[in-house]
Amino acid sequence: MTEKRRSAVYRIAFIYSGAFALAVALLGVLVYVAAERALRGEQDLALGEATAALERSYRTEGYAGLIDAIGERGSTNGVVTFGYALFDASGRKVAGSFDLDLPPPGYSNVAFRDPVEGLDHARALTTRLDRNLSLVVGIDSQVLERLDRLILSLFAGVLVLILAIGAGGALVLGSYLRRRLDRISGTAQAIIAGDMRRRVPVSPRGDEFDQLGIALNLMLERIARLLDNLRQVSADVAHDLRTPLARLRAGLEAALSVDDPAAQRAAIAKAVEQADATLALFGGILRIVEVDAGDVRQGFVTVDLTALAEDLVDSYAPAVTDKGRTLACDIAPGIAVPGDRELIAQAVINLLDNAQAHTPPGTAIRLTLRAEPGIARLEVADDGPGVAAADRARIVERFVRLDRSRAAHGHGLGLNLVDAIARAHGGTLAIEDAAPGLSAVLRLPRI
Amino acid sequence: MRFRVAARNTAPMHILLAEDDAETAALVERGLADAGHKVTHVADGDAAHRAGDAADFDLAVVDRMLPGVDGLEVVRRWRAAGIRVPVIMLTALGSIGDRVAGLEAGADDYLVKPFAFAELSARVGALLRRPPLAEAPTRFHVGDVTLDLLRREVRRGAREIRLQPREFGILEQLMRNAGRIVTRAMLLEEVWGFHFDPQTNIVESHLSRMRGKLNEGFDSDPIETLRGVGYRMRGGD
């Protein structure tokens, strides 16, 4: 219960049903007061009419006529019970069945002795007919009282019912909301405990909780990606930077023990080369981290992809030709994407570099740019030996070189950077089978 | 307007070096001194700011992360005070945003550490003799080679040479810096606008094509290749 008292969900549900019950109670009081006032008005009106009729009988037919009139009127008029009494100047009752003491003139609430029920309450109108005679006409309040009681008990019943339904509803609503929230906080707890893979369960209804869940899951996805990235970078640095540094160190150490200045020079030159390669590797990792972090989005402008692709093909064709391959293109006009020109250029260049580095001379490389609905599709395909289906997804990963012995073929970051750049632009990189050869397809959201 | 490049050994230039790392500073200072420049070294931002205010330097090499006032702020203050000394910013921060910030603060060039001294030296050379914008030449003449920017025309002697746009761009950079080394990175930046080094040597393939067209029918090659560093157009007439 303490838990429930602390729970905002239960608190809100209970306060809400309490407020609703209070409103109903207030309505009950208003109805009661209004009904009372209306019925009392009716009562007084009926008393007035009866008194006026009797007074008329007295004035025209005298005392005997009055007694007759009282007898004729009888004691009942529908559901309302009337009582009549005549008093002399000394206040003694001289006629009538209404058993009470002489009330003061005018309307008053009186007590009378009912032959069946004993002492009872009534509304009475006392009129002086002349110096010796006072007429009292009364209406038994019983009906009114019964009506009042009925209204009160009705509202009391409804109130209890509302409180019961409200409390029940609050409990049901509270436990429902709690259950939905518990799913979210359960996920958070699991993640705190180290299970980074947990996600908030989302129902197909798509209500507010589901939307919150979806947003949280997207956020978790992003965080997980950054964490993975960080973990990967640490692992990469530990593994792939150590190796060239160890080689560099060994080379320098060996150079120290040689006396031949020419050999030393060569060793130093080699060391500088190795240091440069290591720095390039390091720069490559940092570049990917930078692109993955997403800050580059701030510098996005409209990039004319058609012009950029044509430009890159022009820039690359001579180098490709020099290496004994061919570069052809098929570029659709007027395609623009929001992005960073240099990053997109680097992505395309990496794809072109890749197509060259892993194919034999004589390979035909083809760059195709097409507009698809909402998407710019840039493909770099070759008709070289291709990549086995099992390896195709893997080559996008960082530091994956299918042939580890051929270290000359880059540092294994190229496609990973392309993938990071594609993602930073809200696009994708797909490695497909060009049958024969390999096809890398870059899809970027188009303007 | 005809613009003749001066001989290689001109009067020594006065360079301000603002760098807090003693080892880097010593290396740069020695290298620049070897190239015949006079170097004033300061190790923090305030000193750099004051030095730039007090003396008329031909060029400043400013590290971005200086103690006290940082390098960006130093350059920003100089620019605000109307000091238009050419600035090369050195930095360990190589991201795209960092480079943009450096150039926006008013630096003329931006070099990421660690760098080869030859790269810095080439950039110093390029900046030292960059003519003021108002006098920007539209026509270059080096040896028997003439390049006209407005007509996009290249001649060697009397013969017109037809170059592709990228080849033209490379020759333009070499001729603007005639007699001085232009590195591969500088060509990638100036001609392609790339601040990264593609695995494929696109500069070399374009340069060799351009060189082939330029030298066809001539015995001499006006472009020197400095292995591992860059290229140089032989200066002087």
XYZ file of C-alpha atoms in Angstrom:
684
model
C 0.000 0.000 0.000
C 2.880 2.356 0.747
C 3.968 1.614 -2.763
C 0.562 2.612 -4.027
C 0.576 5.793 -1.956
C 3.896 6.782 -3.469
C 2.810 5.905 -6.966
C 1.950 8.924 -9.080
C -0.249 6.748 -11.259
C -2.440 5.572 -8.329
C -2.415 9.029 -6.795
C -3.698 10.591 -9.975
C -6.333 7.873 -10.471
C -7.594 8.189 -6.891
C -7.593 11.953 -6.889
C -9.531 11.875 -10.121
C -12.208 9.485 -8.856
C -12.354 11.405 -5.542
C -12.930 14.654 -7.407
C -15.643 12.980 -9.468
C -17.379 11.690 -6.315
C -17.174 15.139 -4.760
C -18.831 16.626 -7.818
C -21.647 14.080 -7.593
C -22.101 14.826 -3.874
C -22.293 18.527 -4.614
C -24.898 17.853 -7.290
C -26.875 15.800 -4.732
C -26.899 18.648 -2.211
C -28.011 21.116 -4.861
C -30.834 18.843 -6.039
C -31.911 18.250 -2.443
C -32.017 21.943 -1.568
C -33.801 22.881 -4.792
C -36.380 20.090 -4.439
C -37.020 20.978 -0.788
C -37.520 24.596 -1.606
C -39.893 23.835 -4.504
C -41.959 21.341 -2.485
C -42.239 23.695 0.478
C -43.455 26.403 -1.857
C -46.101 24.015 -3.262
C -47.102 23.049 0.277
C -47.540 26.642 1.390
C -49.559 27.370 -1.740
C -51.874 24.409 -1.056
C -52.311 25.545 2.602
C -53.161 29.062 1.406
C -55.762 27.790 -1.056
C -57.424 25.517 1.501
C -57.492 28.302 4.113
C -58.972 30.779 1.613
C -61.778 28.314 0.666
C -62.633 27.629 4.307
C -62.565 31.328 5.150
C -64.975 31.951 2.278
C -67.356 29.276 3.714
C -67.190 30.900 7.147
C -67.885 34.374 5.785
C -70.904 33.263 3.733
C -72.371 30.447 5.784
C -71.117 31.137 9.283
C -69.689 28.752 11.845
C -71.928 25.813 10.881
C -71.068 26.243 7.198
C -67.378 26.193 8.127
C -67.708 22.946 10.065
C -69.599 21.430 7.100
C -66.941 22.585 4.700
C -64.210 21.061 6.862
C -66.199 17.820 6.960
C -66.642 17.867 3.182
C -62.997 18.466 2.463
C -62.141 15.356 4.376
C -58.720 14.628 5.611
C -57.060 13.555 2.364
C -56.438 15.302 -0.887
C -54.597 12.812 -3.093
C -51.394 11.835 -1.397
C -51.249 14.884 0.804
C -52.807 14.562 4.278
C -54.532 17.728 5.469
C -55.459 18.421 9.072
C -57.912 21.100 10.326
C -58.464 22.655 13.743
C -60.473 25.596 15.125
C -59.437 27.411 18.270
C -61.319 29.975 20.381
C -59.867 33.206 21.740
C -58.441 31.493 24.799
C -56.488 29.051 22.605
C -58.647 26.053 23.329
C -59.409 23.738 20.423
C -63.121 23.810 19.678
C -63.332 21.666 16.578
C -61.237 19.563 14.121
C -59.251 16.389 14.138
C -55.885 18.093 13.973
C -54.468 17.483 17.436
C -52.116 20.308 18.300
C -51.726 23.496 20.318
C -52.564 26.821 18.675
C -49.548 27.928 16.673
C -48.784 31.644 16.118
C -50.578 33.270 13.160
C -49.123 32.728 9.689
C -47.030 29.819 8.340
C -45.167 27.703 10.830
C -43.693 24.259 11.343
C -45.618 22.540 14.085
C -45.662 19.333 16.076
C -48.947 17.374 16.379
C -50.123 14.193 17.920
C -50.905 11.602 15.298
C -53.348 8.989 16.538
C -51.289 6.250 14.877
C -47.713 7.459 14.730
C -47.664 9.632 17.870
C -45.864 12.966 17.804
C -45.293 14.104 14.248
C -44.307 17.203 12.299
C -46.428 19.260 9.999
C -46.555 22.546 8.135
C -49.405 24.746 9.280
C -51.124 28.013 8.296
C -52.881 29.767 11.159
C -55.523 32.399 10.276
C -57.683 34.489 12.642
C -61.208 34.271 11.216
C -62.498 36.782 13.813
C -61.809 37.787 17.409
C -62.951 34.460 18.845
C -62.022 32.029 16.182
C -58.657 30.896 14.669
C -58.412 28.382 11.828
C -55.362 26.109 11.543
C -54.842 24.130 8.332
C -51.897 21.737 8.346
C -50.183 19.373 5.965
C -48.424 16.395 7.297
C -44.700 16.740 6.308
C -44.454 12.997 5.996
C -44.634 12.968 2.204
C -42.083 15.714 1.933
C -39.860 13.983 4.426
C -40.158 10.753 2.540
C -39.271 12.515 -0.691
C -36.290 14.174 0.963
C -35.137 10.887 2.357
C -35.557 9.270 -1.023
C -33.427 11.949 -2.724
C -30.788 11.729 -0.028
C -30.610 7.975 -0.030
C -30.560 7.886 -3.825
C -27.610 10.221 -3.971
C -25.888 8.489 -1.087
C -26.247 5.215 -2.948
C -24.985 6.691 -6.178
C -22.089 8.289 -4.317
C -21.074 4.998 -2.746
C -21.375 3.345 -6.130
C -19.244 6.056 -7.746
C -16.649 5.804 -5.009
C -16.554 2.048 -5.438
C -16.364 2.241 -9.243
C -13.849 5.110 -9.007
C -11.623 3.263 -6.565
C -11.901 0.088 -8.605
C -11.216 1.994 -11.801
C -8.290 3.763 -10.178
C -6.852 0.445 -9.123
C -7.335 -1.065 -12.565
C -6.051 2.036 -14.379
C -3.202 2.366 -11.916
C -2.106 -1.202 -12.254
C -2.427 -0.981 -16.054
C -0.282 2.144 -16.230
C 2.097 0.620 -13.729
C 2.404 -2.473 -15.842
C 3.155 -0.433 -18.965
C 5.676 1.727 -17.126
C 7.202 -1.304 -15.429
C 7.997 -2.704 -18.837
C 9.980 0.438 -19.641
C 11.699 0.644 -16.271
C 12.326 -3.107 -16.383
C 14.171 -2.590 -19.635
C 16.131 0.266 -18.111
C 16.995 -1.898 -15.092
C 18.146 -4.714 -17.343
C 20.330 -2.303 -19.283
C 21.754 -0.869 -16.063
C 22.527 -4.439 -15.049
C 24.526 -4.781 -18.256
C 22.140 -6.329 -20.774
C 22.612 -3.716 -23.503
C 20.560 -5.760 -25.915
C 17.263 -5.349 -24.050
C 14.627 -3.151 -25.697
C 11.307 -1.754 -24.491
C 8.480 -4.087 -25.621
C 6.227 -2.254 -28.057
C 2.651 -3.348 -28.792
C 1.120 -2.910 -32.238
C -1.448 -0.437 -30.847
C 0.915 2.482 -31.265
C -0.378 4.408 -28.238
C 1.625 6.944 -26.233
C 3.500 4.246 -24.362
C 4.393 2.525 -27.595
C 5.579 5.801 -29.062
C 7.687 6.407 -25.977
C 8.983 2.862 -26.246
C 9.843 3.332 -29.903
C 11.663 6.603 -29.170
C 13.563 5.009 -26.284
C 14.458 2.014 -28.408
C 15.801 4.274 -31.143
C 17.837 6.118 -28.548
C 19.137 2.825 -27.157
C 19.970 1.695 -30.666
C 22.029 4.839 -31.180
C 23.775 4.503 -27.827
C 24.475 0.831 -28.447
C 25.962 1.699 -31.800
C 28.199 4.358 -30.254
C 29.237 1.948 -27.514
C 29.951 -0.780 -30.024
C 31.910 1.739 -31.962
C 33.941 2.696 -28.917
C 34.538 -0.932 -28.013
C 35.514 -1.676 -31.574
C 37.879 1.279 -31.702
C 39.573 0.205 -28.492
C 39.938 -3.309 -29.803
C 41.160 -2.041 -33.157
C 43.688 0.259 -31.588
C 44.906 -2.503 -29.338
C 45.204 -4.995 -32.138
C 45.790 -3.267 -35.431
C 47.918 -0.368 -34.250
C 50.149 -2.467 -32.101
C 51.246 -4.669 -34.926
C 52.715 -1.931 -37.160
C 54.174 -0.158 -34.140
C 55.886 -3.375 -33.060
C 57.229 -3.801 -36.572
C 58.437 -0.201 -36.599
C 60.163 -0.666 -33.273
C 61.821 -3.901 -34.336
C 63.096 -2.256 -37.518
C 64.592 0.670 -35.624
C 66.141 -1.625 -33.062
C 67.758 -3.650 -35.806
C 69.056 -0.450 -37.448
C 70.757 0.496 -34.171
C 72.947 -2.599 -34.314
C 74.054 -2.029 -37.895
C 77.148 0.094 -38.598
C 76.652 0.600 -42.306
C 75.332 4.191 -42.749
C 73.590 3.258 -46.011
C 71.727 0.410 -44.319
C 70.790 2.722 -41.450
C 69.468 5.308 -43.861
C 67.363 2.676 -45.538
C 66.067 1.492 -42.175
C 65.159 5.043 -41.167
C 63.416 5.653 -44.470
C 61.461 2.448 -43.968
C 60.617 3.483 -40.416
C 59.258 6.834 -41.630
C 57.138 4.965 -44.168
C 55.810 2.637 -41.495
C 55.106 5.555 -39.168
C 53.186 7.271 -41.969
C 51.170 4.130 -42.616
C 50.374 3.825 -38.922
C 49.350 7.484 -38.788
C 47.135 6.977 -41.830
C 45.522 4.036 -40.083
C 45.012 6.104 -36.971
C 43.600 8.961 -39.033
C 41.261 6.498 -40.712
C 39.905 5.273 -37.382
C 39.427 8.835 -36.150
C 37.635 9.740 -39.369
C 35.192 6.866 -38.944
C 34.619 7.774 -35.309
C 33.997 11.381 -36.328
C 31.536 10.400 -39.043
C 29.807 7.899 -36.758
C 29.415 10.489 -34.016
C 27.096 12.353 -36.371
C 28.474 15.869 -35.845
C 29.165 16.117 -39.564
C 25.454 16.592 -40.188
C 25.749 20.209 -39.092
C 27.813 20.991 -42.160
C 25.364 19.484 -44.659
C 24.629 21.407 -47.834
C 23.044 20.482 -51.136
C 25.546 18.375 -53.061
C 25.170 18.024 -56.821
C 25.834 14.300 -56.944
C 25.684 14.187 -60.728
C 28.468 16.757 -61.036
C 30.472 15.152 -58.234
C 30.243 11.686 -59.788
C 31.250 13.000 -63.212
C 34.115 14.887 -61.643
C 35.328 11.827 -59.744
C 35.156 9.635 -62.816
C 37.167 12.256 -64.728
C 39.686 12.389 -61.904
C 39.950 8.634 -61.561
C 39.847 7.437 -65.137
C 43.536 8.229 -65.885
C 44.799 6.508 -62.742
C 42.567 3.483 -63.396
C 43.780 3.300 -66.968
C 47.399 3.543 -65.800
C 46.846 0.451 -63.676
C 45.477 -1.484 -66.660
C 41.762 -1.383 -65.807
C 38.934 0.580 -67.359
C 36.484 2.977 -65.748
C 33.159 3.603 -67.463
C 30.205 5.531 -66.176
C 26.487 5.968 -66.619
C 25.420 9.029 -64.700
C 21.850 10.328 -64.630
C 21.527 14.116 -64.725
C 20.208 16.419 -62.026
C 20.627 14.273 -58.930
C 21.330 16.170 -55.710
C 21.534 15.006 -52.115
C 21.859 16.847 -48.799
C 25.284 16.081 -47.428
C 28.942 16.837 -47.026
C 30.559 17.023 -50.450
C 33.950 15.903 -49.266
C 32.620 12.936 -47.295
C 30.508 11.753 -50.213
C 33.546 12.191 -52.456
C 35.591 10.143 -50.034
C 32.944 7.416 -49.979
C 32.875 7.179 -53.773
C 36.668 7.326 -53.934
C 36.956 4.514 -51.420
C 34.602 2.420 -53.533
C 36.705 3.181 -56.624
C 39.932 2.463 -54.697
C 38.436 -0.784 -53.518
C 37.339 -1.844 -56.979
C 40.893 -1.307 -58.164
C 42.752 -2.803 -55.253
C 41.003 -6.152 -55.285
C 40.717 -6.892 -58.978
C 43.268 -8.057 -61.551
C 44.370 -5.811 -64.443
C 41.925 -5.863 -67.316
C 38.930 -5.500 -65.013
C 36.164 -3.183 -66.152
C 34.910 -0.862 -63.417
C 31.596 0.866 -63.881
C 30.094 3.735 -61.908
C 26.339 4.116 -62.266
C 24.244 6.919 -60.766
C 20.467 6.539 -60.902
C 17.530 8.304 -59.322
C 15.139 6.019 -57.493
C 12.045 7.299 -55.648
C 13.469 9.506 -52.889
C 16.856 7.860 -53.244
C 20.039 8.471 -55.192
C 21.565 5.105 -56.077
C 25.271 5.142 -56.806
C 26.818 1.846 -57.773
C 30.448 0.944 -58.306
C 30.630 -2.478 -59.925
C 33.471 -4.510 -61.379
C 33.631 -7.725 -63.378
C 36.518 -9.075 -61.325
C 36.639 -12.237 -59.232
C 34.065 -10.921 -56.749
C 33.674 -11.946 -53.144
C 32.129 -15.136 -51.751
C 28.583 -14.616 -50.495
C 29.597 -15.440 -46.930
C 32.261 -12.719 -46.942
C 30.164 -10.031 -48.583
C 28.570 -8.720 -45.393
C 31.827 -9.056 -43.506
C 34.008 -6.891 -45.717
C 32.137 -3.791 -44.565
C 33.325 -4.418 -41.023
C 36.324 -2.579 -39.740
C 39.783 -4.033 -40.372
C 38.449 -6.962 -42.327
C 40.840 -7.882 -45.067
C 39.942 -11.083 -46.774
C 43.567 -11.703 -47.623
C 45.608 -10.778 -44.604
C 48.928 -11.457 -46.265
C 48.462 -8.700 -48.840
C 49.015 -5.856 -46.441
C 49.668 -3.504 -49.333
C 45.972 -3.464 -50.046
C 45.025 -0.807 -47.543
C 44.210 -1.022 -43.907
C 40.761 -2.558 -44.112
C 38.939 0.603 -43.206
C 37.777 1.716 -46.640
C 34.343 0.106 -46.835
C 33.740 0.674 -43.159
C 34.210 4.404 -43.699
C 31.864 4.290 -46.702
C 29.286 2.568 -44.521
C 29.728 5.186 -41.794
C 29.385 8.002 -44.339
C 26.267 6.387 -45.817
C 24.711 6.117 -42.365
C 25.654 9.698 -41.460
C 23.695 10.750 -44.557
C 20.732 8.568 -43.626
C 21.610 6.131 -46.401
C 22.957 2.616 -46.758
C 25.832 0.701 -48.290
C 25.060 -2.690 -49.785
C 27.613 -5.135 -51.100
C 26.079 -7.285 -53.795
C 27.048 -9.882 -56.316
C 27.548 -8.322 -59.742
C 27.789 -11.790 -61.338
C 30.595 -11.738 -62.244
C 32.375 -9.391 -59.888
C 31.390 -7.238 -56.983
C 28.953 -4.375 -56.759
C 28.893 -1.784 -54.016
C 25.666 0.190 -53.899
C 25.471 3.459 -52.039
C 21.934 4.713 -51.441
C 21.490 8.260 -50.187
C 18.237 10.176 -49.550
C 17.718 12.513 -52.482
C 16.422 16.084 -52.549
C 48.813 41.600 -66.528
C 52.079 39.775 -66.599
C 53.417 38.303 -63.400
C 57.019 37.282 -63.267
C 58.109 35.019 -60.482
C 61.112 36.238 -58.581
C 64.231 34.163 -58.239
C 64.168 31.463 -55.568
C 66.463 33.068 -53.057
C 64.778 36.289 -52.090
C 65.346 38.309 -48.949
C 64.994 36.283 -45.716
C 61.510 36.316 -44.264
C 60.582 36.904 -40.652
C 58.359 34.130 -39.327
C 56.551 33.983 -35.981
C 56.325 30.468 -34.566
C 53.816 29.988 -31.738
C 54.180 26.421 -30.480
C 54.235 25.171 -26.903
C 55.741 21.750 -27.557
C 59.492 22.366 -27.284
C 60.521 19.462 -29.486
C 58.163 20.307 -32.349
C 59.137 23.963 -32.028
C 62.844 23.153 -32.208
C 62.369 21.002 -35.306
C 60.260 23.591 -37.097
C 62.521 26.426 -36.073
C 65.622 24.659 -37.319
C 63.970 23.682 -40.577
C 62.744 27.206 -41.273
C 66.123 28.674 -40.313
C 67.812 26.227 -42.688
C 65.543 27.515 -45.434
C 66.967 30.982 -44.732
C 64.138 32.442 -42.640
C 64.416 34.368 -39.426
C 62.227 32.742 -36.763
C 60.824 34.215 -33.555
C 59.527 31.524 -31.248
C 56.911 32.044 -28.546
C 55.391 29.294 -26.398
C 52.014 30.634 -25.321
C 48.983 32.461 -26.647
C 49.476 35.769 -24.888
C 53.065 36.041 -26.067
C 51.948 35.139 -29.581
C 49.260 37.796 -29.507
C 51.655 40.464 -28.250
C 54.407 39.473 -30.679
C 52.010 39.631 -33.615
C 50.825 43.025 -32.428
C 54.304 44.447 -31.926
C 56.266 43.336 -34.965
C 55.564 43.031 -38.655
C 55.926 39.356 -39.475
C 55.826 37.972 -42.984
C 54.097 34.828 -41.777
C 52.946 33.151 -38.583
C 52.853 29.440 -37.781
C 50.422 29.065 -34.874
C 49.627 25.935 -32.921
C 45.927 25.645 -32.239
C 46.265 24.442 -28.647
C 48.410 27.068 -27.006
C 48.500 27.587 -23.246
C 46.679 30.730 -22.165
C 44.821 32.183 -25.128
C 44.374 29.385 -27.658
C 45.604 29.619 -31.236
C 42.151 30.206 -32.719
C 41.597 33.181 -30.433
C 45.043 34.607 -31.181
C 44.323 34.614 -34.914
C 40.804 35.952 -34.358
C 42.226 38.864 -32.331
C 44.864 39.628 -34.933
C 42.229 39.690 -37.643
C 39.979 41.894 -35.511
C 42.886 44.280 -35.001
C 43.546 44.372 -38.749
C 46.763 42.336 -38.606
C 46.727 40.489 -41.902
C 49.829 38.343 -41.512
C 49.393 35.017 -43.354
C 48.756 32.264 -40.796
C 49.332 28.527 -40.973
C 47.550 26.785 -38.148
C 49.059 23.599 -36.751
C 46.796 21.215 -34.942
C 46.404 17.756 -33.570
C 42.682 18.017 -34.280
C 42.006 16.791 -37.781
C 38.227 16.672 -38.002
C 36.244 18.501 -40.629
C 34.671 20.825 -38.059
C 38.070 21.718 -36.599
C 39.456 22.662 -39.978
C 36.443 24.822 -40.751
C 36.773 26.540 -37.359
C 40.451 27.229 -38.024
C 39.796 28.765 -41.422
C 36.829 30.744 -40.110
C 38.997 32.244 -37.370
C 41.145 33.680 -40.149
C 43.904 31.148 -40.711
C 45.056 30.852 -44.320
C 46.113 27.220 -44.133
C 45.593 24.363 -41.732
C 48.046 21.543 -41.192
C 47.282 18.497 -39.070
C 49.987 17.103 -36.780
C 52.011 15.089 -37.206
C 53.194 16.434 -40.533
C 56.286 16.056 -42.661
C 58.453 19.152 -42.397
C 58.587 19.254 -46.195
C 54.801 19.730 -46.168
C 55.011 22.673 -43.769
C 57.941 24.138 -45.665
C 56.036 23.953 -48.967
C 52.997 25.631 -47.431
C 55.137 28.339 -45.855
C 56.677 28.963 -49.270
C 53.262 29.122 -50.928
C 51.857 31.565 -48.382
C 54.916 33.799 -48.147
C 54.676 34.786 -51.745
C 50.966 34.740 -52.213
C 50.242 38.106 -53.806
C 47.555 40.283 -52.241
C 44.121 39.615 -53.664
C 43.944 42.973 -55.415
C 46.985 42.080 -57.463
C 45.924 38.544 -58.221
C 47.484 37.776 -61.568
C 45.416 36.263 -64.324
C 48.379 35.251 -66.444
C 51.507 33.328 -65.496
C 54.722 33.033 -67.368
C 57.421 30.578 -66.317
C 60.262 29.713 -68.648
C 58.663 29.184 -72.037
C 55.305 28.178 -70.525
C 52.434 30.662 -70.387
C 49.111 30.056 -68.661
C 46.156 32.397 -69.087
C 43.469 31.971 -66.414
C 40.816 34.063 -68.162
C 41.150 32.358 -71.549
C 41.878 28.939 -69.967
C 44.801 28.729 -72.333
C 48.288 27.189 -72.018
C 51.154 27.756 -74.407
C 54.627 26.402 -74.468
C 56.660 28.645 -76.726
C 54.354 29.367 -79.618
C 52.440 26.082 -79.385
C 49.063 25.917 -77.742
C 48.603 22.984 -75.390
C 45.137 21.601 -74.740
C 44.722 20.418 -71.151
C 41.864 18.787 -69.259
C 40.427 20.964 -66.452
C 42.228 19.044 -63.693
C 45.507 19.124 -65.632
C 45.068 22.841 -66.118
C 44.450 23.221 -62.367
C 47.617 21.353 -61.498
C 49.726 23.417 -63.888
C 48.164 26.602 -62.524
C 49.169 25.654 -58.965
C 52.703 24.758 -60.072
C 53.072 28.038 -61.948
C 51.658 30.147 -59.135
C 54.349 28.583 -56.966
C 57.066 28.435 -59.603
C 60.419 27.627 -58.083
C 58.800 26.218 -54.953
C 57.625 22.764 -54.017
C 53.945 21.990 -54.300
C 53.036 18.845 -52.386
C 50.548 16.196 -53.376
C 48.315 17.209 -50.447
C 48.379 20.849 -51.600
C 47.351 19.825 -55.108
C 44.554 17.617 -53.740
C 43.300 20.548 -51.672
C 43.614 23.233 -54.305
C 42.624 21.349 -57.443
C 40.142 18.814 -56.056
C 39.107 20.360 -52.765
C 39.922 17.100 -50.952
C 41.441 17.205 -47.502
C 42.205 13.504 -47.442
C 44.610 11.293 -49.347
C 42.960 8.755 -51.666
C 44.667 5.419 -51.906
C 44.875 5.789 -55.650
C 47.364 8.418 -56.711
C 45.082 10.550 -58.852
C 47.491 13.497 -58.726
C 50.286 11.511 -60.301
C 48.242 10.154 -63.178
C 46.899 13.608 -64.044
C 50.288 15.201 -63.660
C 52.008 12.673 -65.881
C 49.377 13.214 -68.601
C 49.740 16.972 -68.291
C 53.495 16.653 -68.354
C 53.325 14.484 -71.461
C 51.239 17.084 -73.288
C 53.495 19.900 -72.103
C 56.726 18.210 -73.145
C 55.638 16.794 -76.468
C 58.167 17.992 -79.005
C 60.439 19.565 -76.395
C 63.642 18.231 -74.914
C 63.364 19.759 -71.458
C 60.841 19.059 -68.699
C 59.936 22.204 -66.739
C 58.382 20.142 -63.945
C 60.582 18.437 -61.406
C 59.347 15.475 -59.361
C 60.614 15.343 -55.791
C 59.951 11.784 -54.705
C 57.774 11.506 -51.646
C 57.401 15.284 -51.392
C 55.803 16.789 -54.455
C 56.484 18.697 -57.631
C 58.217 21.903 -58.591
C 58.039 24.101 -61.647
C 61.504 25.268 -62.514
C 61.413 29.003 -61.926
C 63.193 31.861 -63.654
C 63.278 32.747 -67.317
